[in-house]
Tab-separated table of C-alpha atoms in Angstrom:
chain	number	residue	atom	x	y	z
A	240	MET	CA	0.000	0.000	0.000
A	241	ALA	CA	1.304	3.414	-0.919
A	242	LYS	CA	1.998	5.672	2.004
A	243	LEU	CA	-0.684	8.206	2.840
A	244	LYS	CA	0.059	11.914	2.796
A	245	LEU	CA	-0.770	13.716	6.033
A	246	ALA	CA	-0.887	17.444	6.718
A	247	VAL	CA	-1.347	19.097	10.103
A	248	TYR	CA	-1.911	22.829	10.323
A	249	TRP	CA	-2.641	25.381	13.028
A	250	GLY	CA	-4.660	28.543	12.560
A	251	ALA	CA	-5.407	30.708	15.585
A	252	ALA	CA	-4.504	28.101	18.184
A	253	CYS	CA	-2.361	27.575	21.259
A	254	GLY	CA	-0.591	24.446	19.991
A	255	GLY	CA	-2.419	22.150	22.411
A	256	CYS	CA	-4.059	20.228	19.557
A	257	ASP	CA	-0.656	19.502	18.003
A	258	VAL	CA	0.487	18.257	21.394
A	259	SER	CA	-2.587	16.032	21.636
A	260	ILE	CA	-1.416	14.365	18.399
A	261	LEU	CA	1.934	13.754	20.065
A	262	ASP	CA	-0.030	12.405	23.057
A	263	LEU	CA	-0.825	9.352	20.936
A	264	HIS	CA	2.544	8.260	22.362
A	265	GLU	CA	3.913	5.133	20.667
A	266	LYS	CA	1.017	5.158	18.196
A	267	ILE	CA	2.667	8.181	16.625
A	268	LEU	CA	5.253	5.703	15.260
A	269	LYS	CA	2.425	3.894	13.534
A	270	ILE	CA	1.386	7.174	11.937
A	271	GLY	CA	4.975	7.493	10.747
A	272	GLU	CA	4.701	4.046	9.153
A	273	LEU	CA	1.353	4.771	7.519
A	274	ALA	CA	1.853	8.310	6.329
A	275	ASP	CA	4.315	10.890	5.094
A	276	ILE	CA	3.943	14.205	6.839
A	277	VAL	CA	3.820	16.852	4.105
A	278	LEU	CA	3.072	19.808	6.393
A	279	TRP	CA	3.193	20.233	10.156
A	280	PRO	CA	4.492	23.636	11.223
A	281	LEU	CA	4.952	22.574	14.854
A	282	ALA	CA	6.976	19.423	14.234
A	283	ALA	CA	8.370	19.496	10.683
A	284	ASP	CA	9.621	22.136	8.288
A	285	PRO	CA	7.979	21.990	4.869
A	286	LYS	CA	7.035	25.264	3.186
A	287	TYR	CA	3.689	26.589	1.954
A	288	SER	CA	5.191	26.712	-1.547
A	289	ASP	CA	5.668	22.902	-1.448
A	290	ILE	CA	1.948	22.528	-0.801
A	291	GLU	CA	1.062	25.052	-3.504
A	292	ALA	CA	3.122	23.063	-6.000
A	293	MET	CA	1.126	19.884	-5.345
A	294	GLU	CA	-1.737	18.794	-7.519
A	295	ASP	CA	-5.218	19.221	-6.060
A	296	LYS	CA	-6.441	16.401	-3.792
A	297	THR	CA	-2.941	15.012	-3.247
A	298	ILE	CA	-3.078	15.097	0.542
A	299	ASP	CA	-5.075	12.171	1.907
A	300	LEU	CA	-5.791	13.625	5.324
A	301	CYS	CA	-5.457	17.129	6.689
A	302	LEU	CA	-5.912	17.814	10.398
A	303	PHE	CA	-6.638	21.528	10.721
A	304	ASN	CA	-6.636	22.971	14.214
A	305	GLY	CA	-7.162	26.575	15.241
A	306	ALA	CA	-9.707	29.216	14.337
A	307	VAL	CA	-9.623	31.651	11.424
A	308	ARG	CA	-8.403	34.930	12.917
A	309	ASN	CA	-6.360	36.498	10.128
A	310	SER	CA	-5.852	36.415	6.382
A	311	GLU	CA	-3.054	33.837	6.632
A	312	ASN	CA	-5.355	31.385	8.438
A	313	LEU	CA	-7.952	31.883	5.710
A	314	GLU	CA	-5.449	31.549	2.846
A	315	ILE	CA	-3.983	28.306	4.188
A	316	ALA	CA	-7.437	26.909	5.018
A	317	GLU	CA	-8.478	27.465	1.402
A	318	LEU	CA	-5.188	26.065	0.100
A	319	LEU	CA	-5.388	22.917	2.235
A	320	ARG	CA	-9.028	22.386	1.311
A	321	ARG	CA	-8.054	22.365	-2.375
A	322	LYS	CA	-5.150	20.002	-1.840
A	323	SER	CA	-6.818	17.568	0.606
A	324	LYS	CA	-9.151	14.657	0.053
A	325	ILE	CA	-10.322	14.697	3.688
A	326	LEU	CA	-10.243	17.828	5.783
A	327	VAL	CA	-10.775	17.322	9.523
A	328	SER	CA	-11.580	20.181	11.851
A	329	LEU	CA	-9.494	19.277	14.905
A	330	GLY	CA	-10.164	20.794	18.294
A	331	SER	CA	-12.568	23.376	19.643
A	332	CYS	CA	-10.996	26.380	17.894
A	333	ALA	CA	-11.347	24.904	14.417
A	334	CYS	CA	-14.803	23.455	15.189
A	335	PHE	CA	-16.408	26.401	17.016
A	336	GLY	CA	-13.899	29.258	17.176
A	337	GLY	CA	-12.791	28.220	20.652
A	338	ILE	CA	-11.094	30.542	23.103
A	339	PRO	CA	-9.837	32.898	20.323
A	340	GLY	CA	-13.518	33.170	19.356
A	341	LEU	CA	-14.185	35.105	22.566
A	342	GLY	CA	-12.438	37.948	20.735
A	343	ASN	CA	-15.814	38.360	19.025
A	344	LEU	CA	-17.019	40.100	22.202
A	345	PHE	CA	-14.666	42.920	21.137
A	346	ASN	CA	-13.463	44.380	17.864
A	347	LYS	CA	-10.093	44.709	16.199
A	348	LYS	CA	-9.544	48.248	17.457
A	349	GLU	CA	-10.286	47.348	21.085
A	350	ILE	CA	-8.033	44.307	20.944
A	351	PHE	CA	-5.134	46.281	19.429
A	352	ASN	CA	-5.590	49.042	22.001
A	353	SER	CA	-5.596	46.549	24.812
A	354	VAL	CA	-2.609	44.548	23.576
A	355	TYR	CA	-0.338	47.252	22.134
A	356	LEU	CA	-1.365	50.631	23.555
A	357	ASP	CA	-3.187	50.654	26.889
A	358	ARG	CA	-1.020	48.271	28.877
A	359	GLU	CA	1.108	49.936	31.524
A	360	PHE	CA	3.916	47.460	31.023
A	361	ASN	CA	4.046	48.200	27.282
A	362	ALA	CA	6.773	50.683	26.358
A	363	ASN	CA	5.212	51.774	23.082
A	364	GLU	CA	5.755	55.524	22.956
A	365	GLU	CA	5.451	55.669	19.190
A	366	GLN	CA	2.020	54.012	19.437
A	367	ILE	CA	2.915	51.306	16.932
A	368	VAL	CA	0.292	48.690	16.079
A	369	PRO	CA	0.707	45.936	13.473
A	370	LYS	CA	-0.341	46.901	9.966
A	371	ALA	CA	-1.024	44.592	7.050
A	372	LYS	CA	1.255	46.739	4.871
A	373	VAL	CA	4.064	49.141	5.675
A	374	THR	CA	6.494	50.918	3.365
A	375	VAL	CA	10.123	51.212	4.467
A	376	PRO	CA	13.067	52.576	2.410
A	377	GLU	CA	13.925	49.021	1.352
A	378	GLY	CA	10.448	48.344	0.007
A	379	GLU	CA	7.031	47.191	1.136
A	380	LEU	CA	6.585	44.807	4.058
A	381	THR	CA	3.421	42.813	4.658
A	382	LEU	CA	1.845	40.940	7.531
A	383	PRO	CA	-1.368	38.885	7.546
A	384	GLU	CA	-4.403	41.071	8.096
A	385	PHE	CA	-5.988	40.748	11.537
A	386	TYR	CA	-9.753	40.314	11.142
A	387	ASN	CA	-12.422	41.991	13.215
A	388	THR	CA	-14.272	38.714	13.666
A	389	VAL	CA	-13.057	35.175	14.376
A	390	SER	CA	-14.616	32.383	12.291
A	391	SER	CA	-14.646	28.630	12.662
A	392	LEU	CA	-13.058	26.524	9.910
A	393	GLU	CA	-16.440	25.371	8.608
A	394	GLN	CA	-17.545	28.984	8.171
A	395	VAL	CA	-14.836	29.535	5.554
A	396	VAL	CA	-14.323	26.176	3.803
A	397	ASP	CA	-16.077	22.828	3.396
A	398	VAL	CA	-15.165	20.448	6.253
A	399	ASP	CA	-15.515	16.648	6.195
A	400	TYR	CA	-15.271	15.659	9.870
A	401	PHE	CA	-15.131	17.309	13.256
A	402	ILE	CA	-13.140	16.223	16.299
A	403	PRO	CA	-13.956	18.650	19.131
A	404	GLY	CA	-12.142	19.128	22.414
A	405	CYS	CA	-9.675	21.481	24.016
A	406	PRO	CA	-7.527	19.586	23.354
A	407	PRO	CA	-9.191	16.607	21.630
A	408	PRO	CA	-8.700	13.395	23.614
A	409	PRO	CA	-6.105	11.155	21.904
A	410	ASP	CA	-8.479	8.176	21.913
A	411	LEU	CA	-11.027	10.040	19.753
A	412	LEU	CA	-8.249	11.231	17.484
A	413	TRP	CA	-6.956	7.680	17.090
A	414	LYS	CA	-10.478	6.395	16.417
A	415	ALA	CA	-10.805	8.954	13.627
A	416	ILE	CA	-7.398	8.146	12.142
A	417	GLU	CA	-8.136	4.392	12.213
A	418	ALA	CA	-11.490	4.930	10.492
A	419	ILE	CA	-9.902	7.040	7.774
A	420	VAL	CA	-6.924	4.734	7.220
A	421	SER	CA	-9.130	1.632	7.009
A	422	GLY	CA	-11.456	3.413	4.568
A	423	ASN	CA	-14.289	2.832	7.013
A	424	LEU	CA	-15.531	6.398	6.742
A	425	PRO	CA	-18.427	7.821	8.765
A	426	PRO	CA	-20.973	10.012	6.914
A	427	LYS	CA	-19.625	13.402	5.876
A	428	GLY	CA	-20.104	16.074	8.514
A	429	SER	CA	-19.921	13.590	11.413
A	430	VAL	CA	-18.709	14.809	14.750
A	431	ILE	CA	-16.373	12.177	16.143
A	432	ALA	CA	-17.600	12.312	19.762
A	433	GLY	CA	-20.748	11.476	21.703
A	434	ASP	CA	-24.141	12.781	20.641
A	435	LYS	CA	-25.725	13.339	24.052
A	436	ALA	CA	-25.012	15.934	26.698
A	437	LEU	CA	-22.103	15.424	29.044
A	438	CYS	CA	-24.549	14.935	31.966
A	439	HIS	CA	-25.411	11.503	30.496
A	440	GLU	CA	-21.899	10.247	31.163
A	441	CYS	CA	-21.228	12.236	34.329
A	442	PRO	CA	-20.696	9.931	37.329
A	443	ARG	CA	-21.953	12.474	39.881
A	444	LYS	CA	-25.193	12.213	41.836
A	445	ARG	CA	-28.085	14.596	41.137
A	446	GLU	CA	-30.442	15.327	43.963
A	447	GLY	CA	-32.415	18.200	42.465
A	448	ARG	CA	-31.006	20.726	44.890
A	449	LYS	CA	-31.266	24.408	43.949
A	450	VAL	CA	-28.897	27.204	44.814
A	451	LYS	CA	-29.117	30.604	46.493
A	452	GLU	CA	-25.760	31.838	45.228
A	453	PHE	CA	-23.278	31.235	42.425
A	454	LYS	CA	-19.719	30.704	43.504
A	455	ARG	CA	-16.485	30.845	41.594
A	456	LEU	CA	-14.358	27.755	41.517
A	457	VAL	CA	-11.602	29.464	43.515
A	458	ASP	CA	-13.989	30.204	46.388
A	459	VAL	CA	-15.148	26.680	47.084
A	460	ILE	CA	-13.859	23.166	47.666
A	461	LEU	CA	-16.101	20.937	45.587
A	462	ASP	CA	-17.609	17.731	46.863
A	463	GLU	CA	-16.471	14.907	44.580
A	464	GLU	CA	-19.739	12.967	44.514
A	465	ILE	CA	-22.488	15.542	43.971
A	466	CYS	CA	-23.487	17.394	40.801
A	467	ILE	CA	-21.366	20.527	40.485
A	468	LEU	CA	-24.331	22.712	39.496
A	469	GLU	CA	-26.051	21.763	42.741
A	470	GLN	CA	-23.027	23.103	44.591
A	471	GLY	CA	-23.543	26.556	43.058
A	472	VAL	CA	-20.680	26.433	40.567
A	473	VAL	CA	-21.435	26.812	36.854
A	474	CYS	CA	-20.803	23.576	34.958
A	475	ASN	CA	-21.316	23.585	31.191
A	476	GLY	CA	-22.293	19.897	31.124
A	477	PRO	CA	-26.047	20.264	30.422
A	478	ALA	CA	-25.436	22.031	27.086
A	479	THR	CA	-22.162	20.400	26.048
A	480	ARG	CA	-21.634	17.373	23.849
A	481	GLY	CA	-20.283	14.325	25.675
A	482	GLY	CA	-17.815	11.752	24.440
A	483	CYS	CA	-14.828	13.135	26.284
A	484	GLY	CA	-15.115	10.584	29.069
A	485	ALA	CA	-16.081	13.349	31.512
A	486	ARG	CA	-12.418	14.079	32.110
A	487	CYS	CA	-12.927	17.381	33.903
A	488	VAL	CA	-15.783	16.446	36.233
A	489	ARG	CA	-13.873	13.307	37.251
A	490	ALA	CA	-10.959	15.561	38.178
A	491	ASN	CA	-13.355	17.664	40.300
A	492	ILE	CA	-13.404	20.555	37.837
A	493	PRO	CA	-16.645	21.756	36.207
A	494	CYS	CA	-17.150	21.102	32.499
A	495	ARG	CA	-15.817	24.059	30.483
A	496	GLY	CA	-17.918	23.303	27.418
A	497	CYS	CA	-15.093	22.471	24.991
A	498	PHE	CA	-17.017	19.792	23.061
A	499	GLY	CA	-19.424	22.461	21.848
A	500	PRO	CA	-23.192	22.317	21.370
A	501	ILE	CA	-25.093	19.031	21.472
A	502	GLU	CA	-26.139	17.416	18.180
A	503	ASP	CA	-28.731	19.619	16.398
A	504	ALA	CA	-28.715	22.243	19.179
A	505	LEU	CA	-29.239	25.745	17.884
A	506	ASP	CA	-27.005	27.569	20.293
A	507	GLN	CA	-24.887	26.349	23.200
A	508	GLY	CA	-25.036	29.568	25.225
A	509	THR	CA	-28.796	30.067	25.418
A	510	GLN	CA	-29.286	26.385	26.123
A	511	LEU	CA	-26.860	26.565	29.002
A	512	LEU	CA	-28.472	29.780	30.212
A	513	SER	CA	-31.787	27.938	30.563
A	514	ALA	CA	-30.147	25.141	32.498
A	515	ILE	CA	-28.278	27.471	34.856
A	516	ALA	CA	-31.317	29.695	35.480
A	517	SER	CA	-33.379	26.632	36.390
A	518	THR	CA	-31.059	25.930	39.340
A	519	ILE	CA	-31.851	29.279	41.007
A	520	ASP	CA	-33.753	28.786	44.251
A	521	SER	CA	-35.967	31.861	44.402
A	522	ASP	CA	-39.351	33.167	43.291
A	523	ASN	CA	-38.533	36.766	44.097
A	524	PRO	CA	-37.465	38.959	41.145
A	525	GLU	CA	-35.092	41.108	43.225
A	526	GLU	CA	-33.423	38.108	44.802
A	527	ILE	CA	-33.134	36.396	41.397
A	528	LYS	CA	-31.456	39.510	40.014
A	529	LYS	CA	-29.023	39.527	42.940
A	530	ILE	CA	-28.147	35.858	42.456
A	531	THR	CA	-27.822	36.330	38.690
A	532	ASP	CA	-25.470	39.282	39.017
A	533	GLN	CA	-22.953	37.051	40.788
A	534	LEU	CA	-22.186	35.607	37.359
A	535	ALA	CA	-19.813	38.300	36.165
A	536	ASP	CA	-19.404	37.177	32.562
A	537	PRO	CA	-22.387	35.194	31.259
A	538	ALA	CA	-21.449	35.518	27.566
A	539	GLY	CA	-17.881	34.383	28.207
A	540	THR	CA	-19.058	31.530	30.403
A	541	PHE	CA	-21.905	30.181	28.308
A	542	TYR	CA	-20.198	30.679	24.935
A	543	ARG	CA	-16.704	29.940	26.216
A	544	PHE	CA	-15.775	27.864	23.149
A	545	SER	CA	-18.617	28.471	20.727
A	546	LEU	CA	-19.286	32.194	20.255
A	547	PRO	CA	-18.350	32.286	16.520
A	548	VAL	CA	-20.791	29.447	15.717
A	549	SER	CA	-23.556	30.813	17.944
A	550	MET	CA	-26.663	32.468	16.519
A	551	LEU	CA	-25.281	35.989	16.850
A	552	LYS	CA	-21.639	35.058	16.061
A	553	ARG	CA	-20.288	38.250	17.645
A	554	ARG	CA	-21.131	41.339	19.662
A	555	LYS	CA	-23.090	43.924	17.699
A	556	GLU	CA	-20.726	46.070	15.666
A	557	GLU	CA	-21.006	49.788	16.233
A	558	GLY	CA	-22.235	51.678	13.199
A	559	GLU	CA	-23.200	48.467	11.421
A	560	GLU	CA	-25.809	49.231	8.802
B	61	MET	CA	-32.044	62.693	11.976
B	62	SER	CA	-35.187	62.390	9.881
B	63	LYS	CA	-34.441	58.728	9.534
B	64	LYS	CA	-34.655	58.236	13.275
B	65	LYS	CA	-37.804	60.306	13.515
B	66	ASP	CA	-39.643	58.157	10.989
B	67	PHE	CA	-38.322	54.983	12.486
B	68	GLU	CA	-41.013	52.595	13.652
B	69	PRO	CA	-39.540	49.863	15.856
B	70	LEU	CA	-40.429	46.225	15.374
B	71	ILE	CA	-41.250	44.480	18.641
B	72	VAL	CA	-41.755	40.739	18.794
B	73	GLY	CA	-44.152	39.856	21.596
B	74	PHE	CA	-44.303	36.365	23.088
B	75	LEU	CA	-47.676	36.262	24.849
B	76	CYS	CA	-49.021	33.384	26.873
B	77	ASN	CA	-52.262	31.870	25.713
B	78	TRP	CA	-54.064	32.045	29.053
B	79	CYS	CA	-53.487	35.585	30.295
B	80	SER	CA	-51.619	38.075	28.141
B	81	TYR	CA	-52.867	36.936	24.742
B	82	THR	CA	-56.412	37.121	26.033
B	83	GLY	CA	-55.517	40.481	27.570
B	84	ALA	CA	-54.264	41.727	24.187
B	85	ASP	CA	-57.476	40.425	22.664
B	86	LEU	CA	-59.418	42.429	25.226
B	87	ALA	CA	-57.428	45.538	24.317
B	88	GLY	CA	-58.613	44.968	20.745
B	89	THR	CA	-62.297	44.359	21.505
B	90	ALA	CA	-62.282	47.311	23.913
B	91	ARG	CA	-60.836	49.426	21.068
B	92	ILE	CA	-57.898	50.629	23.122
B	93	LYS	CA	-55.384	52.310	20.822
B	94	TYR	CA	-51.783	51.116	20.895
B	95	PRO	CA	-48.932	51.086	18.363
B	96	THR	CA	-48.802	48.522	15.589
B	97	SER	CA	-45.111	48.054	16.308
B	98	ILE	CA	-45.714	44.786	18.164
B	99	LYS	CA	-46.013	41.499	16.292
B	100	ILE	CA	-47.519	38.917	18.593
B	101	VAL	CA	-46.535	35.258	18.811
B	102	ARG	CA	-48.987	33.253	20.898
B	103	VAL	CA	-47.308	30.635	23.074
B	104	MET	CA	-48.917	28.251	25.534
B	105	CYS	CA	-46.879	29.592	28.436
B	106	THR	CA	-44.025	32.061	28.887
B	107	GLY	CA	-42.157	29.131	30.478
B	108	MET	CA	-41.656	27.705	26.976
B	109	VAL	CA	-40.049	30.862	25.605
B	110	ASP	CA	-36.542	29.494	25.300
B	111	PRO	CA	-33.809	32.162	25.451
B	112	SER	CA	-32.855	31.108	21.923
B	113	TYR	CA	-36.267	32.366	20.682
B	114	VAL	CA	-35.406	35.793	22.021
B	115	VAL	CA	-31.938	35.770	20.485
B	116	LYS	CA	-33.363	34.514	17.195
B	117	ALA	CA	-35.973	37.297	17.136
B	118	PHE	CA	-33.193	39.888	17.515
B	119	LYS	CA	-31.060	38.157	14.905
B	120	GLU	CA	-33.889	38.175	12.388
B	121	GLY	CA	-34.638	41.855	12.712
B	122	ALA	CA	-36.562	42.623	15.899
B	123	ASP	CA	-35.685	45.932	17.584
B	124	GLY	CA	-37.256	44.795	20.832
B	125	VAL	CA	-38.637	41.639	22.418
B	126	LEU	CA	-41.483	41.644	24.928
B	127	ILE	CA	-42.480	38.573	26.912
B	128	SER	CA	-45.768	38.804	28.752
B	129	GLY	CA	-47.453	36.152	30.868
B	130	CYS	CA	-49.731	35.507	33.812
B	131	HIS	CA	-48.928	37.150	37.124
B	132	PRO	CA	-46.698	35.015	39.357
B	133	GLY	CA	-48.873	32.585	41.255
B	134	GLU	CA	-51.551	32.611	38.539
B	135	CYS	CA	-49.807	30.507	35.898
B	136	HIS	CA	-52.047	27.996	34.177
B	137	TYR	CA	-49.198	25.490	34.535
B	138	VAL	CA	-48.499	26.485	38.160
B	139	GLU	CA	-44.992	27.902	37.729
B	140	GLY	CA	-44.091	28.260	34.056
B	141	ASN	CA	-43.869	32.034	34.414
B	142	VAL	CA	-41.510	31.683	37.395
B	143	LYS	CA	-39.116	29.750	35.152
B	144	THR	CA	-39.097	32.699	32.758
B	145	MET	CA	-38.657	35.079	35.682
B	146	ARG	CA	-35.473	33.207	36.663
B	147	ARG	CA	-34.063	33.414	33.147
B	148	GLU	CA	-34.861	37.038	32.399
B	149	PRO	CA	-32.092	38.897	34.300
B	150	LEU	CA	-29.439	36.409	33.168
B	151	LEU	CA	-30.535	36.681	29.548
B	152	ALA	CA	-30.610	40.477	29.813
B	153	ASN	CA	-27.008	40.476	31.079
B	154	LEU	CA	-25.945	38.148	28.262
B	155	LEU	CA	-27.658	40.282	25.625
B	156	GLU	CA	-25.977	43.422	26.940
B	157	GLN	CA	-22.571	41.792	26.521
B	158	LEU	CA	-23.527	41.045	22.935
B	159	GLY	CA	-24.407	44.697	22.338
B	160	ILE	CA	-28.197	44.491	22.727
B	161	GLU	CA	-29.257	47.226	25.131
B	162	ARG	CA	-31.248	46.412	28.271
B	163	GLU	CA	-34.229	48.475	27.086
B	164	ARG	CA	-34.758	46.201	24.102
B	165	PHE	CA	-35.809	43.203	26.185
B	166	LYS	CA	-38.724	43.306	28.597
B	167	LEU	CA	-40.645	40.844	30.720
B	168	MET	CA	-44.046	41.798	32.126
B	169	TRP	CA	-47.190	40.271	33.544
B	170	ALA	CA	-50.674	41.050	32.262
B	171	SER	CA	-53.787	39.074	33.141
B	172	ALA	CA	-56.722	38.414	30.814
B	173	SER	CA	-58.514	41.460	32.191
B	174	GLU	CA	-55.557	43.844	31.841
B	175	GLY	CA	-55.929	44.881	28.213
B	176	GLU	CA	-55.216	48.449	29.159
B	177	LYS	CA	-52.025	47.568	31.030
B	178	PHE	CA	-50.793	45.603	28.023
B	179	ALA	CA	-51.576	48.404	25.567
B	180	LYS	CA	-49.790	50.908	27.810
B	181	ALA	CA	-46.705	48.710	28.040
B	182	VAL	CA	-46.487	48.408	24.251
B	183	GLN	CA	-46.860	52.181	23.939
B	184	GLU	CA	-44.099	52.739	26.528
B	185	MET	CA	-41.696	50.279	24.929
B	186	THR	CA	-42.287	51.791	21.488
B	187	ASP	CA	-41.608	55.282	22.888
B	188	ILE	CA	-38.332	54.084	24.418
B	189	LEU	CA	-37.161	52.218	21.300
B	190	LYS	CA	-37.996	54.967	18.806
B	191	PRO	CA	-35.162	57.349	19.715
B	192	MET	CA	-32.742	54.387	20.049
B	193	GLY	CA	-33.120	53.593	16.374
B	194	PRO	CA	-32.934	50.194	14.698
B	195	LEU	CA	-30.845	47.401	16.190
B	196	ASN	CA	-29.335	46.390	12.829
B	197	LEU	CA	-27.986	43.084	13.912
B	198	GLY	CA	-26.845	40.021	12.082
B	199	GLY	CA	-25.651	41.612	8.855
B	200	GLY	CA	-21.959	42.238	8.688
B	201	LYS	CA	-19.269	40.572	6.629
B	202	LYS	CA	-19.118	36.810	6.383
B	203	ILE	CA	-15.366	36.726	6.904
B	204	GLY	CA	-13.177	39.417	8.310
C-alpha cells in the first residue's frame, strides 16, 4: 500500500491540539509508518510553496486545528481544502472558534488598544500597532491582516469531519485516524464524539437541589460525589456534547464546554443559560437579580468555546448598517 | 435625523395563551389604541419561551422583544412564568454583553382582564425604542 500523505496545520490556536497528536505516544510511530507528513508547522519544516506546488487532492488527510483569525489562516485553510481529500476540523478552535472566538465580544480596534497601547507594562511611545502593509526605504513589508471577527473553519471552507475538544482526547483522534486509514468512513459532517449531553456520562449524583448563590471555583472546595451545578458552581455539562469521558468532572473541575453544542442544538449559550437559570432557588425577582449578578461574565461563560458558531456570532458592531 | 424620527420599531411579543394573549385580545375588543409596532406570537406559556427564541428574534430583525405572561402565582401550569422570571435577568445580562441594550428586552405580567395595562406597556416600549433607532444586527461581513 502506498503511504498516505498527512498534513497538520494550526490557525489561531495555542498548539495544544498539536500536542494532543503527540499524546498518541507510541502510536505516533504507527502514523509514521502509515503516512508521510507533508506539512506540520509545529513538528516538521515543509514550506507553503511545497503545498502550492502539489496537484489538487494530493493530501489524503489534513488535520486543521485553530480558528480563522487572520488572512493567513484563511489563505492556508483554502489552500489545504483544495489540496486535501479529507479535511478534519481538529479541536474546539477549528470546530467552534474556541477561546480565540471570545475575541468576538470585542473588535479589532479594542483588541489592538488593549494589547499594544493601553497596557502599563508596554513601552510603546510611538504608538505602533501591526499593519497589514508598511512601506520602508527598502520596500514594502506585509503581515497577515488581523480580522475583526473570528470564524470557525467550517464557516470559511467545506469540512468533512469534526473532532472537538480542548484539546481533543487522543483516543477520539486515534479512532478517527483508524477509520480514515481503514477506509471505514463515517458520513460526511460527522462529529467524532458522543451525541448526548455530558450529563449523560457524568458519574456524579443529582439530587435536584437548587442554589441561592453562584460561587467561583476558587472560592469553594467541591464535593467529589455531587453534581457541580447543585453546589452553586457553573458547569457547562447540560449544554455540552459528551464523548470526552467526563475528564474534567472526574478531576473535580466543572465542564468548560469544549465539546461544543449538542447534536442539532441551535445555540450552546442560550441552552446553558436555561439550564443554569433553572437551578436558582428563588421566586422573588429582586433576589433572582441579585443571584444572577454574581455571574460576572455570562457571555464568556456560556459561549466559552462556541461564540463564533452561535446564533449571533459576535457582539453587535457599532455603526453596522 | 429624519431617519430616526420616521423609524417605527419592530417588537416581537411572546404572549401566553391564558393571560396576556387574552388580555391583548381584550385591548382589541375594547378598542384601546396602541402602536402597531408589536407582532404577537402566541405561546402556551411564557415558560416555553426558550432564550434562543429571544436571540433569534433579535437576529432576524426585531428591535425589541417583549415577553408577557400571567402574574406570578396565577400561571395555568403552576410555575411556568416563574421559570421565565429566573431566566430574564441572566438573559438580559448576556444580551448586553452582545451589544443588545437592556431596554430592548422586557418581561411583564398582564392578566386576561388587563388589556389596558398591556396596551400601555407596548406604547411605553415603542416610545423608548424609537429614539434608540434600529438594532441592525446580524448583517456584517461573512469573513473578516
